[in-house]
Coordinates of C-alpha atoms in Angstrom, one line a residue:
Chain A
M21 CA -14.6 0.6 25.2
E22 CA -11.4 -1.2 26.2
K23 CA -8.2 0.6 25.2
W24 CA -6.1 -1.5 22.9
N25 CA -2.9 -1.0 24.9
E26 CA -4.6 -2.3 28.1
S27 CA -6.4 -5.1 26.4
D28 CA -6.4 -8.8 27.2
L29 CA -5.5 -9.4 23.6
L30 CA -2.2 -7.4 23.8
R31 CA -1.2 -9.0 27.1
E32 CA -1.8 -12.5 25.8
V33 CA -0.1 -12.0 22.5
I34 CA 3.0 -10.5 24.2
N35 CA 3.1 -13.6 26.5
L36 CA 2.7 -15.8 23.5
A37 CA 5.5 -14.1 21.6
R38 CA 7.9 -14.5 24.6
K39 CA 7.0 -18.2 24.7
V40 CA 7.6 -18.7 21.0
R41 CA 10.9 -16.8 21.3
E42 CA 12.0 -19.1 24.1
R43 CA 11.1 -22.2 22.2
M44 CA 12.9 -21.0 19.1
G45 CA 15.9 -19.8 21.1
R46 CA 16.1 -16.6 19.1
K47 CA 14.0 -13.6 18.1
I48 CA 11.0 -14.2 15.8
K49 CA 11.4 -12.5 12.5
L50 CA 8.2 -11.1 11.0
M51 CA 7.7 -8.7 8.2
E52 CA 4.9 -6.2 7.6
V53 CA 4.6 -5.9 3.9
C54 CA 2.5 -2.8 3.7
G55 CA 3.7 0.8 4.2
T56 CA 0.5 1.7 6.0
H57 CA 1.2 -1.1 8.5
T58 CA 4.7 0.3 8.9
M59 CA 3.2 3.6 10.0
V60 CA 0.7 2.0 12.4
I61 CA 3.3 -0.3 13.9
S62 CA 5.8 2.6 14.5
K63 CA 3.2 5.2 15.6
S64 CA 1.3 2.9 18.0
G65 CA 4.5 1.6 19.6
I66 CA 3.8 -2.0 18.7
R67 CA 7.4 -2.4 17.3
A68 CA 8.7 -1.3 20.7
L69 CA 6.2 -3.4 22.7
F70 CA 7.4 -6.6 21.1
A71 CA 11.0 -5.6 20.8
D72 CA 12.3 -8.3 23.2
S73 CA 10.8 -11.2 21.3
I74 CA 9.9 -10.1 17.7
E75 CA 11.9 -8.3 15.1
L76 CA 9.3 -6.6 13.0
L77 CA 10.9 -5.7 9.6
S78 CA 9.3 -3.4 7.0
G79 CA 8.9 -4.8 3.5
P80 CA 8.4 -3.5 0.0
G81 CA 4.9 -2.2 0.5
C82 CA 5.4 1.5 0.0
P83 CA 4.8 2.2 -3.7
V84 CA 6.7 5.5 -3.8
C85 CA 9.7 3.8 -2.1
V86 CA 9.9 0.9 -4.6
T87 CA 9.6 3.2 -7.7
D88 CA 12.7 2.9 -9.7
Q89 CA 14.9 5.9 -9.9
R90 CA 14.7 5.9 -13.7
D91 CA 10.9 6.2 -13.4
I92 CA 11.3 9.3 -11.3
D93 CA 13.6 10.6 -14.0
R94 CA 10.9 9.9 -16.6
V95 CA 8.4 11.8 -14.5
I96 CA 10.8 14.7 -14.3
F97 CA 11.3 14.6 -18.1
F98 CA 7.5 15.0 -18.4
A99 CA 7.5 17.9 -15.9
R100 CA 9.9 19.8 -18.2
K101 CA 7.6 19.5 -21.2
K102 CA 5.9 22.8 -22.2
G103 CA 2.1 22.9 -21.9
L104 CA 2.0 19.8 -19.8
T105 CA 0.7 19.5 -16.2
I106 CA 2.0 16.7 -14.0
S107 CA -0.6 15.6 -11.6
T108 CA 0.3 13.3 -8.8
F109 CA -0.3 12.0 -5.3
G110 CA 1.6 14.2 -2.8
D111 CA 4.1 11.6 -1.8
M112 CA 5.9 11.7 -5.2
I113 CA 6.7 15.4 -5.0
K114 CA 10.0 15.2 -3.0
V115 CA 11.4 11.9 -4.3
P116 CA 14.8 12.6 -5.6
G117 CA 15.6 11.2 -9.1
S118 CA 19.1 11.2 -10.6
F119 CA 19.3 14.9 -11.0
S120 CA 16.1 16.6 -9.7
S121 CA 12.7 16.1 -8.0
L122 CA 9.2 17.3 -8.9
E123 CA 9.4 19.8 -6.1
K124 CA 12.6 21.3 -7.6
E125 CA 11.0 21.4 -11.0
R126 CA 7.9 23.1 -9.7
A127 CA 10.1 25.7 -8.1
K128 CA 11.7 26.3 -11.5
G129 CA 8.3 26.8 -13.1
A130 CA 7.0 23.4 -14.0
N131 CA 3.3 22.9 -13.6
V132 CA 2.9 20.2 -10.9
E133 CA -0.5 19.7 -9.2
V134 CA -1.0 17.5 -6.2
F135 CA -4.3 15.6 -6.0
Y136 CA -5.9 13.3 -3.5
S137 CA -7.7 11.3 -6.2
P138 CA -7.0 10.7 -9.9
L139 CA -10.6 11.8 -10.4
D140 CA -9.6 15.3 -9.3
S141 CA -6.9 15.2 -11.9
L142 CA -9.5 14.2 -14.5
K143 CA -11.7 17.1 -13.4
Y144 CA -8.7 19.5 -13.6
A145 CA -8.1 18.3 -17.2
E146 CA -11.7 18.9 -18.0
K147 CA -11.4 22.5 -16.8
H148 CA -8.1 23.1 -18.6
P149 CA -8.6 21.8 -22.1
E150 CA -5.6 23.8 -23.3
R151 CA -3.2 21.7 -21.2
E152 CA -2.2 18.1 -21.4
V153 CA -2.6 16.6 -18.0
V154 CA -0.5 13.5 -17.1
F155 CA -1.4 11.6 -13.9
I156 CA 1.4 9.7 -12.3
G157 CA -0.1 6.3 -11.5
V158 CA 1.7 4.9 -8.5
G159 CA 0.3 2.3 -6.2
F160 CA -0.5 -1.4 -5.8
E161 CA -3.6 -3.4 -6.4
T162 CA -5.5 -1.0 -4.1
T163 CA -4.9 2.0 -6.3
A164 CA -4.9 0.4 -9.7
P165 CA -8.7 -0.1 -10.0
I166 CA -9.2 3.6 -9.1
V167 CA -6.9 4.7 -11.9
S168 CA -8.5 2.2 -14.3
H169 CA -11.9 3.7 -13.3
S170 CA -10.6 7.2 -14.0
I171 CA -9.3 6.2 -17.4
L172 CA -12.7 4.6 -18.2
L173 CA -14.4 7.8 -17.0
A174 CA -12.1 10.0 -19.2
K175 CA -13.3 7.9 -22.2
E176 CA -16.9 8.1 -21.2
W177 CA -16.7 11.9 -20.6
G178 CA -14.8 12.4 -23.8
I179 CA -11.8 14.1 -22.1
K180 CA -8.9 13.8 -24.5
N181 CA -6.2 15.8 -22.6
F182 CA -5.9 13.4 -19.7
S183 CA -3.4 10.5 -19.7
V184 CA -1.7 8.3 -17.1
L185 CA 2.0 7.4 -16.8
S186 CA 1.5 3.9 -15.2
L187 CA 4.1 3.0 -12.6
H188 CA 1.6 0.6 -11.0
K189 CA 2.9 -2.6 -9.5
T190 CA 1.5 -5.8 -8.1
L191 CA 2.8 -7.2 -4.9
P192 CA 2.7 -11.0 -5.2
P193 CA 5.6 -11.2 -7.8
A194 CA 7.8 -9.0 -5.7
M195 CA 6.9 -11.1 -2.6
R196 CA 8.0 -14.2 -4.4
V197 CA 11.4 -12.7 -5.2
L198 CA 11.8 -11.5 -1.6
L199 CA 10.8 -14.9 -0.1
D200 CA 13.2 -16.7 -2.5
D201 CA 16.1 -14.8 -0.9
P202 CA 17.8 -17.2 1.6
E203 CA 19.4 -14.3 3.4
L204 CA 16.1 -13.0 4.7
S205 CA 14.8 -16.1 6.5
L206 CA 11.5 -14.8 7.8
D207 CA 9.2 -16.6 10.3
G208 CA 6.0 -15.0 9.1
L209 CA 4.3 -12.2 7.3
I210 CA 1.7 -9.5 8.1
L211 CA -0.1 -9.2 4.8
P212 CA -1.6 -5.9 3.4
G213 CA -5.3 -5.6 4.2
H214 CA -6.3 -3.1 1.5
V215 CA -4.4 -4.8 -1.3
C216 CA -6.2 -8.0 -0.2
T217 CA -9.6 -6.2 -0.2
I218 CA -9.1 -6.0 -4.0
T219 CA -7.2 -9.3 -4.7
G220 CA -8.8 -11.5 -2.1
R221 CA -7.0 -14.0 0.1
K222 CA -6.4 -16.3 -2.8
A223 CA -3.8 -14.0 -4.4
F224 CA -1.5 -14.7 -1.4
D225 CA -2.1 -18.4 -1.1
F226 CA 1.4 -19.1 -2.4
V227 CA 2.9 -17.8 0.8
A228 CA 1.8 -20.9 2.7
R229 CA 1.7 -23.2 -0.3
D230 CA 5.1 -22.5 -1.9
F231 CA 7.1 -21.1 1.0
N232 CA 5.5 -22.9 3.9
L233 CA 5.4 -19.5 5.8
P234 CA 2.8 -18.5 8.3
S235 CA 0.9 -15.2 7.5
C236 CA -2.1 -13.2 8.3
I237 CA -4.0 -10.4 6.4
S238 CA -4.3 -7.6 8.8
G239 CA -6.4 -4.5 9.2
F240 CA -5.0 -1.1 10.2
E241 CA -6.0 -0.5 13.8
P242 CA -3.3 -1.3 16.4
E243 CA -5.6 -4.2 17.7
D244 CA -5.9 -5.6 14.2
V245 CA -2.1 -5.8 13.9
I246 CA -1.8 -7.4 17.4
E247 CA -4.4 -9.9 16.4
A248 CA -2.5 -10.7 13.2
I249 CA 0.7 -11.2 15.1
G250 CA -1.2 -13.5 17.5
M251 CA -2.5 -15.6 14.6
V252 CA 0.9 -15.8 13.0
L253 CA 2.5 -16.9 16.3
L254 CA -0.1 -19.6 16.7
Q255 CA 0.6 -20.9 13.2
I256 CA 4.4 -21.0 14.1
L257 CA 3.6 -23.0 17.3
K258 CA 1.3 -25.4 15.6
G259 CA 3.7 -25.8 12.6
A260 CA 0.7 -25.2 10.3
P261 CA 1.2 -22.3 8.0
E262 CA -1.8 -20.8 6.2
V263 CA -2.9 -17.5 4.9
Q264 CA -5.4 -16.4 7.6
I265 CA -7.7 -13.4 7.3
G266 CA -7.5 -11.2 10.4
Y267 CA -9.3 -8.3 8.6
R268 CA -12.5 -10.2 8.4
R269 CA -14.7 -7.2 8.3
L270 CA -13.4 -6.2 4.8
V271 CA -11.3 -9.0 3.2
K272 CA -13.0 -11.8 1.4
E273 CA -11.7 -15.0 -0.1
E274 CA -12.2 -13.8 -3.7
G275 CA -11.7 -10.1 -3.1
N276 CA -13.5 -7.3 -5.0
V277 CA -14.1 -9.1 -8.3
K278 CA -15.5 -6.0 -10.0
A279 CA -12.3 -4.1 -9.2
Q280 CA -10.2 -6.9 -10.4
K281 CA -12.0 -6.9 -13.7
M282 CA -11.6 -3.2 -14.0
I283 CA -7.8 -3.6 -13.6
E284 CA -7.8 -6.3 -16.3
E285 CA -9.9 -4.1 -18.6
V286 CA -7.4 -1.3 -18.7
F287 CA -4.1 -2.8 -17.7
E288 CA -2.0 -5.9 -18.6
P289 CA 0.9 -7.3 -16.7
C290 CA 4.4 -6.2 -17.7
S291 CA 8.0 -6.6 -16.6
V292 CA 9.0 -3.6 -14.4
S293 CA 12.0 -2.5 -12.4
W294 CA 11.7 -2.1 -8.6
R295 CA 14.1 -0.1 -6.5
G296 CA 16.3 -2.5 -4.6
F297 CA 15.1 -5.5 -6.6
G298 CA 15.7 -4.7 -10.2
E299 CA 13.5 -6.1 -13.0
I300 CA 10.6 -8.4 -11.9
P301 CA 8.6 -10.1 -14.6
E302 CA 4.9 -9.7 -14.6
S303 CA 5.0 -7.3 -11.7
G304 CA 4.0 -4.1 -13.4
L305 CA 0.7 -2.9 -15.0
S306 CA 0.9 -1.2 -18.4
I307 CA -2.0 0.3 -20.2
R308 CA -3.6 -1.9 -22.9
E309 CA -3.4 -1.0 -26.6
E310 CA -7.2 -0.2 -26.5
Y311 CA -6.6 2.6 -24.1
A312 CA -3.4 3.9 -25.8
D313 CA -4.9 7.4 -26.0
Y314 CA -4.8 7.6 -22.2
D315 CA -1.3 6.2 -22.0
A316 CA 1.2 9.0 -21.4
S317 CA 4.2 6.7 -22.4
R318 CA 2.6 6.2 -25.9
K319 CA 1.1 9.7 -26.2
F320 CA 4.4 11.5 -25.7
E321 CA 7.8 10.5 -27.0
L322 CA 10.1 9.5 -24.2
P323 CA 13.9 9.2 -24.5
A324 CA 15.6 6.1 -23.2
I325 CA 16.7 6.9 -19.7
E326 CA 20.0 5.6 -18.4
M327 CA 20.5 4.6 -14.8
V328 CA 22.7 7.2 -13.2
E329 CA 24.1 5.7 -10.1
R330 CA 23.8 8.1 -7.1
K331 CA 26.7 7.5 -4.9
N332 CA 25.5 9.2 -1.8
G333 CA 25.4 6.2 0.5
C334 CA 21.6 5.9 0.6
I335 CA 20.5 2.3 1.4
C336 CA 16.8 2.5 0.6
G337 CA 17.1 -0.5 -1.7
E338 CA 18.3 -2.7 1.2
I339 CA 15.6 -1.2 3.6
I340 CA 12.8 -2.0 1.2
K341 CA 13.9 -5.7 1.2
G342 CA 14.0 -5.8 5.0
K343 CA 17.7 -6.5 5.0
K344 CA 18.6 -3.3 6.9
K345 CA 16.9 -1.0 9.2
P346 CA 16.9 2.8 8.9
P347 CA 19.3 3.5 11.9
E348 CA 21.8 1.3 10.1
C349 CA 22.1 3.9 7.3
K350 CA 24.9 6.4 7.9
L351 CA 22.8 9.2 6.4
F352 CA 19.8 8.6 8.6
E353 CA 18.9 11.6 10.8
K354 CA 22.4 13.0 10.3
V355 CA 21.9 14.4 6.9
C356 CA 18.7 12.6 5.6
N357 CA 15.5 13.8 7.1
P358 CA 11.9 14.5 5.9
S359 CA 12.7 18.1 4.8
E360 CA 15.9 17.0 3.0
P361 CA 15.4 13.4 2.1
Y362 CA 18.2 11.5 0.3
G363 CA 16.0 8.5 -0.6
P364 CA 12.3 7.7 -1.0
C365 CA 11.9 5.8 2.3
M366 CA 12.4 9.1 4.1
V367 CA 10.1 11.0 1.6
S368 CA 7.0 8.9 1.8
Q369 CA 5.0 9.1 5.0
E370 CA 4.8 5.3 4.8
G371 CA 8.5 4.8 4.2
A372 CA 10.4 2.9 6.9
C373 CA 12.9 5.7 7.4
S374 CA 10.2 8.3 7.8
A375 CA 8.4 6.1 10.4
Y376 CA 11.6 5.5 12.3
Y377 CA 12.4 9.2 12.1
H378 CA 9.1 10.4 13.5
F379 CA 8.4 7.7 16.1
G380 CA 11.9 6.5 17.0
V381 CA 11.1 2.9 16.2
Chain B
M18 CA -0.5 4.8 0.0
C19 CA -2.9 2.0 0.6
L20 CA -4.4 4.2 3.3
G21 CA -8.2 3.7 3.7
I22 CA -10.5 5.6 5.8
P23 CA -13.9 4.4 7.0
A24 CA -17.0 6.5 6.3
F25 CA -20.8 6.1 6.6
V26 CA -23.0 6.4 3.6
L27 CA -25.5 9.3 4.0
E28 CA -27.0 9.1 0.6
V29 CA -26.5 7.2 -2.7
R30 CA -26.8 9.5 -5.7
E31 CA -29.5 8.7 -8.3
D32 CA -27.1 7.4 -10.9
E33 CA -25.6 5.0 -8.3
K34 CA -22.1 6.0 -9.3
S35 CA -21.3 8.1 -6.3
A36 CA -22.5 8.6 -2.7
L37 CA -22.4 11.3 0.0
V38 CA -20.5 10.0 3.0
D39 CA -19.6 11.1 6.5
S40 CA -16.2 10.3 7.9
N41 CA -15.8 11.4 11.4
G42 CA -17.8 14.6 10.7
A43 CA -16.2 15.3 7.3
I44 CA -18.9 15.1 4.6
F45 CA -17.9 14.6 1.0
T46 CA -18.8 12.7 -2.2
V47 CA -17.0 9.5 -3.1
Q48 CA -17.2 7.2 -6.2
I49 CA -18.8 3.9 -5.6
G50 CA -18.3 2.5 -9.1
I51 CA -15.7 -0.1 -8.1
L52 CA -17.7 -1.6 -5.3
D53 CA -18.9 -5.1 -6.2
E54 CA -21.9 -4.9 -3.9
K55 CA -24.7 -2.3 -3.5
V56 CA -24.5 0.1 -0.6
K57 CA -27.3 2.0 1.1
E58 CA -27.7 4.7 3.7
G59 CA -26.0 3.7 7.0
D60 CA -23.5 1.3 5.5
C61 CA -19.9 1.7 6.3
V62 CA -17.3 1.7 3.5
I63 CA -13.6 2.1 3.2
I64 CA -12.4 5.1 1.1
H65 CA -9.1 5.1 -0.8
A66 CA -8.2 8.1 -2.9
G67 CA -11.8 9.2 -3.3
F68 CA -13.3 5.8 -4.1
A69 CA -15.0 3.3 -1.9
I70 CA -13.1 0.0 -2.3
G71 CA -15.1 -2.2 0.1
K72 CA -18.0 -2.5 2.4
I73 CA -17.3 -3.1 6.1
E74 CA -19.2 -6.1 7.6
R75 CA -20.1 -6.0 11.2
E76 CA -17.0 -7.2 13.1
E77 CA -17.6 -10.5 14.8
A78 CA -16.2 -9.6 18.3
E79 CA -16.8 -13.3 19.0
E80 CA -14.0 -14.3 16.7
R81 CA -11.5 -12.1 18.5
R82 CA -12.6 -13.4 21.8
R83 CA -12.0 -17.0 20.5
L84 CA -8.5 -16.1 19.4
I85 CA -7.7 -14.8 22.9
E86 CA -9.0 -18.0 24.4
E87 CA -7.0 -20.1 22.0
I88 CA -3.8 -18.2 22.9
M89 CA -4.6 -18.5 26.6
A90 CA -5.2 -22.2 26.2
Y91 CA -1.7 -22.5 24.7
G92 CA -0.3 -20.7 27.7
K93 CA -1.8 -23.2 30.0
M94 CA -0.4 -26.2 28.1
E95 CA 3.2 -25.3 29.0

């Protein structure tokens, strides 16, 4: 098999990028929305390969990174409750809230369990009927149906000590806010392949329709990303923006309809706060009344949590919006690193700061 | 977080809610309840957090070739 970094595709797309740059008289500004793409692009060296013609910015597609600081504080409040087990994806453990992190709480004796799947959390609850198990639901449209399914299974299996604190978010509303920002002025988008596996292409139609912006839904192999860049560049040249599917082997026009229905069954849209953005209407997923027994925010009383501003100079909020790059942060590498992160973009493996830290670009 | 790994279906369980899969030699059980199409032995699926989220269709290498040709055609136009 041909190696991707010696392929005709790469060579041609690099040439095309140079041509488009020449024609535009400036660097082309593209954004990869998804955190998993951020990782692939940094790790493979794609960001560096195109550096002379394309500025590849990282967007708000890392769920841990966009989780509001107050939500982290709420999670920590739960962790301090007696008889309660916090179960979560591993990325959440080190994220600093206003005054602590799950990792610090665990060191002080809180019961915090890391799981690969919410289903493992459900099975843990089944084995420990004496404990209340709260799963921290973070993630976009890719993860939401999985958490829905786990709630449906909890009901089916009659497990009563399992609930979810839903911090789930949906990407299109945040993308709209981002694209409305005149400061950003992007030339194109690399759209998230696994979110679109669930939502279908149609959920992102607005990118071309309302913002006249070229875009392509990409897979996660380096050659997928290069192909997507090529497709976006051709759209720029032709002056004909559309939402193209580059990840044809998985993404369909309508998406995974069964998974969409499962999200709708358990969740309803709600207004939610994003780090860096603030409140975005209809961009969160809260658990419907019918499933209140599995909603940790209804099951347990939560105090109102005030925003405590952390004045440590962290610019994660700007990085999430593609306005700044990690090396522009004065904390980056000097004091902020993966073992002692100041902000979520350094914590999550998919955060832009973590990617730049590990791979230099 | 939206990380997905490809795996081949080895066996669909009787209740059709889960399947045994092989991802690069790692063999484990995944849930198939959110898939909107049936899978059978030999199919390739993408796994996210213990659940199959979609079935991989055979990649049309042809389409990638066509894109390369289109890009090259643009190069010649200059």
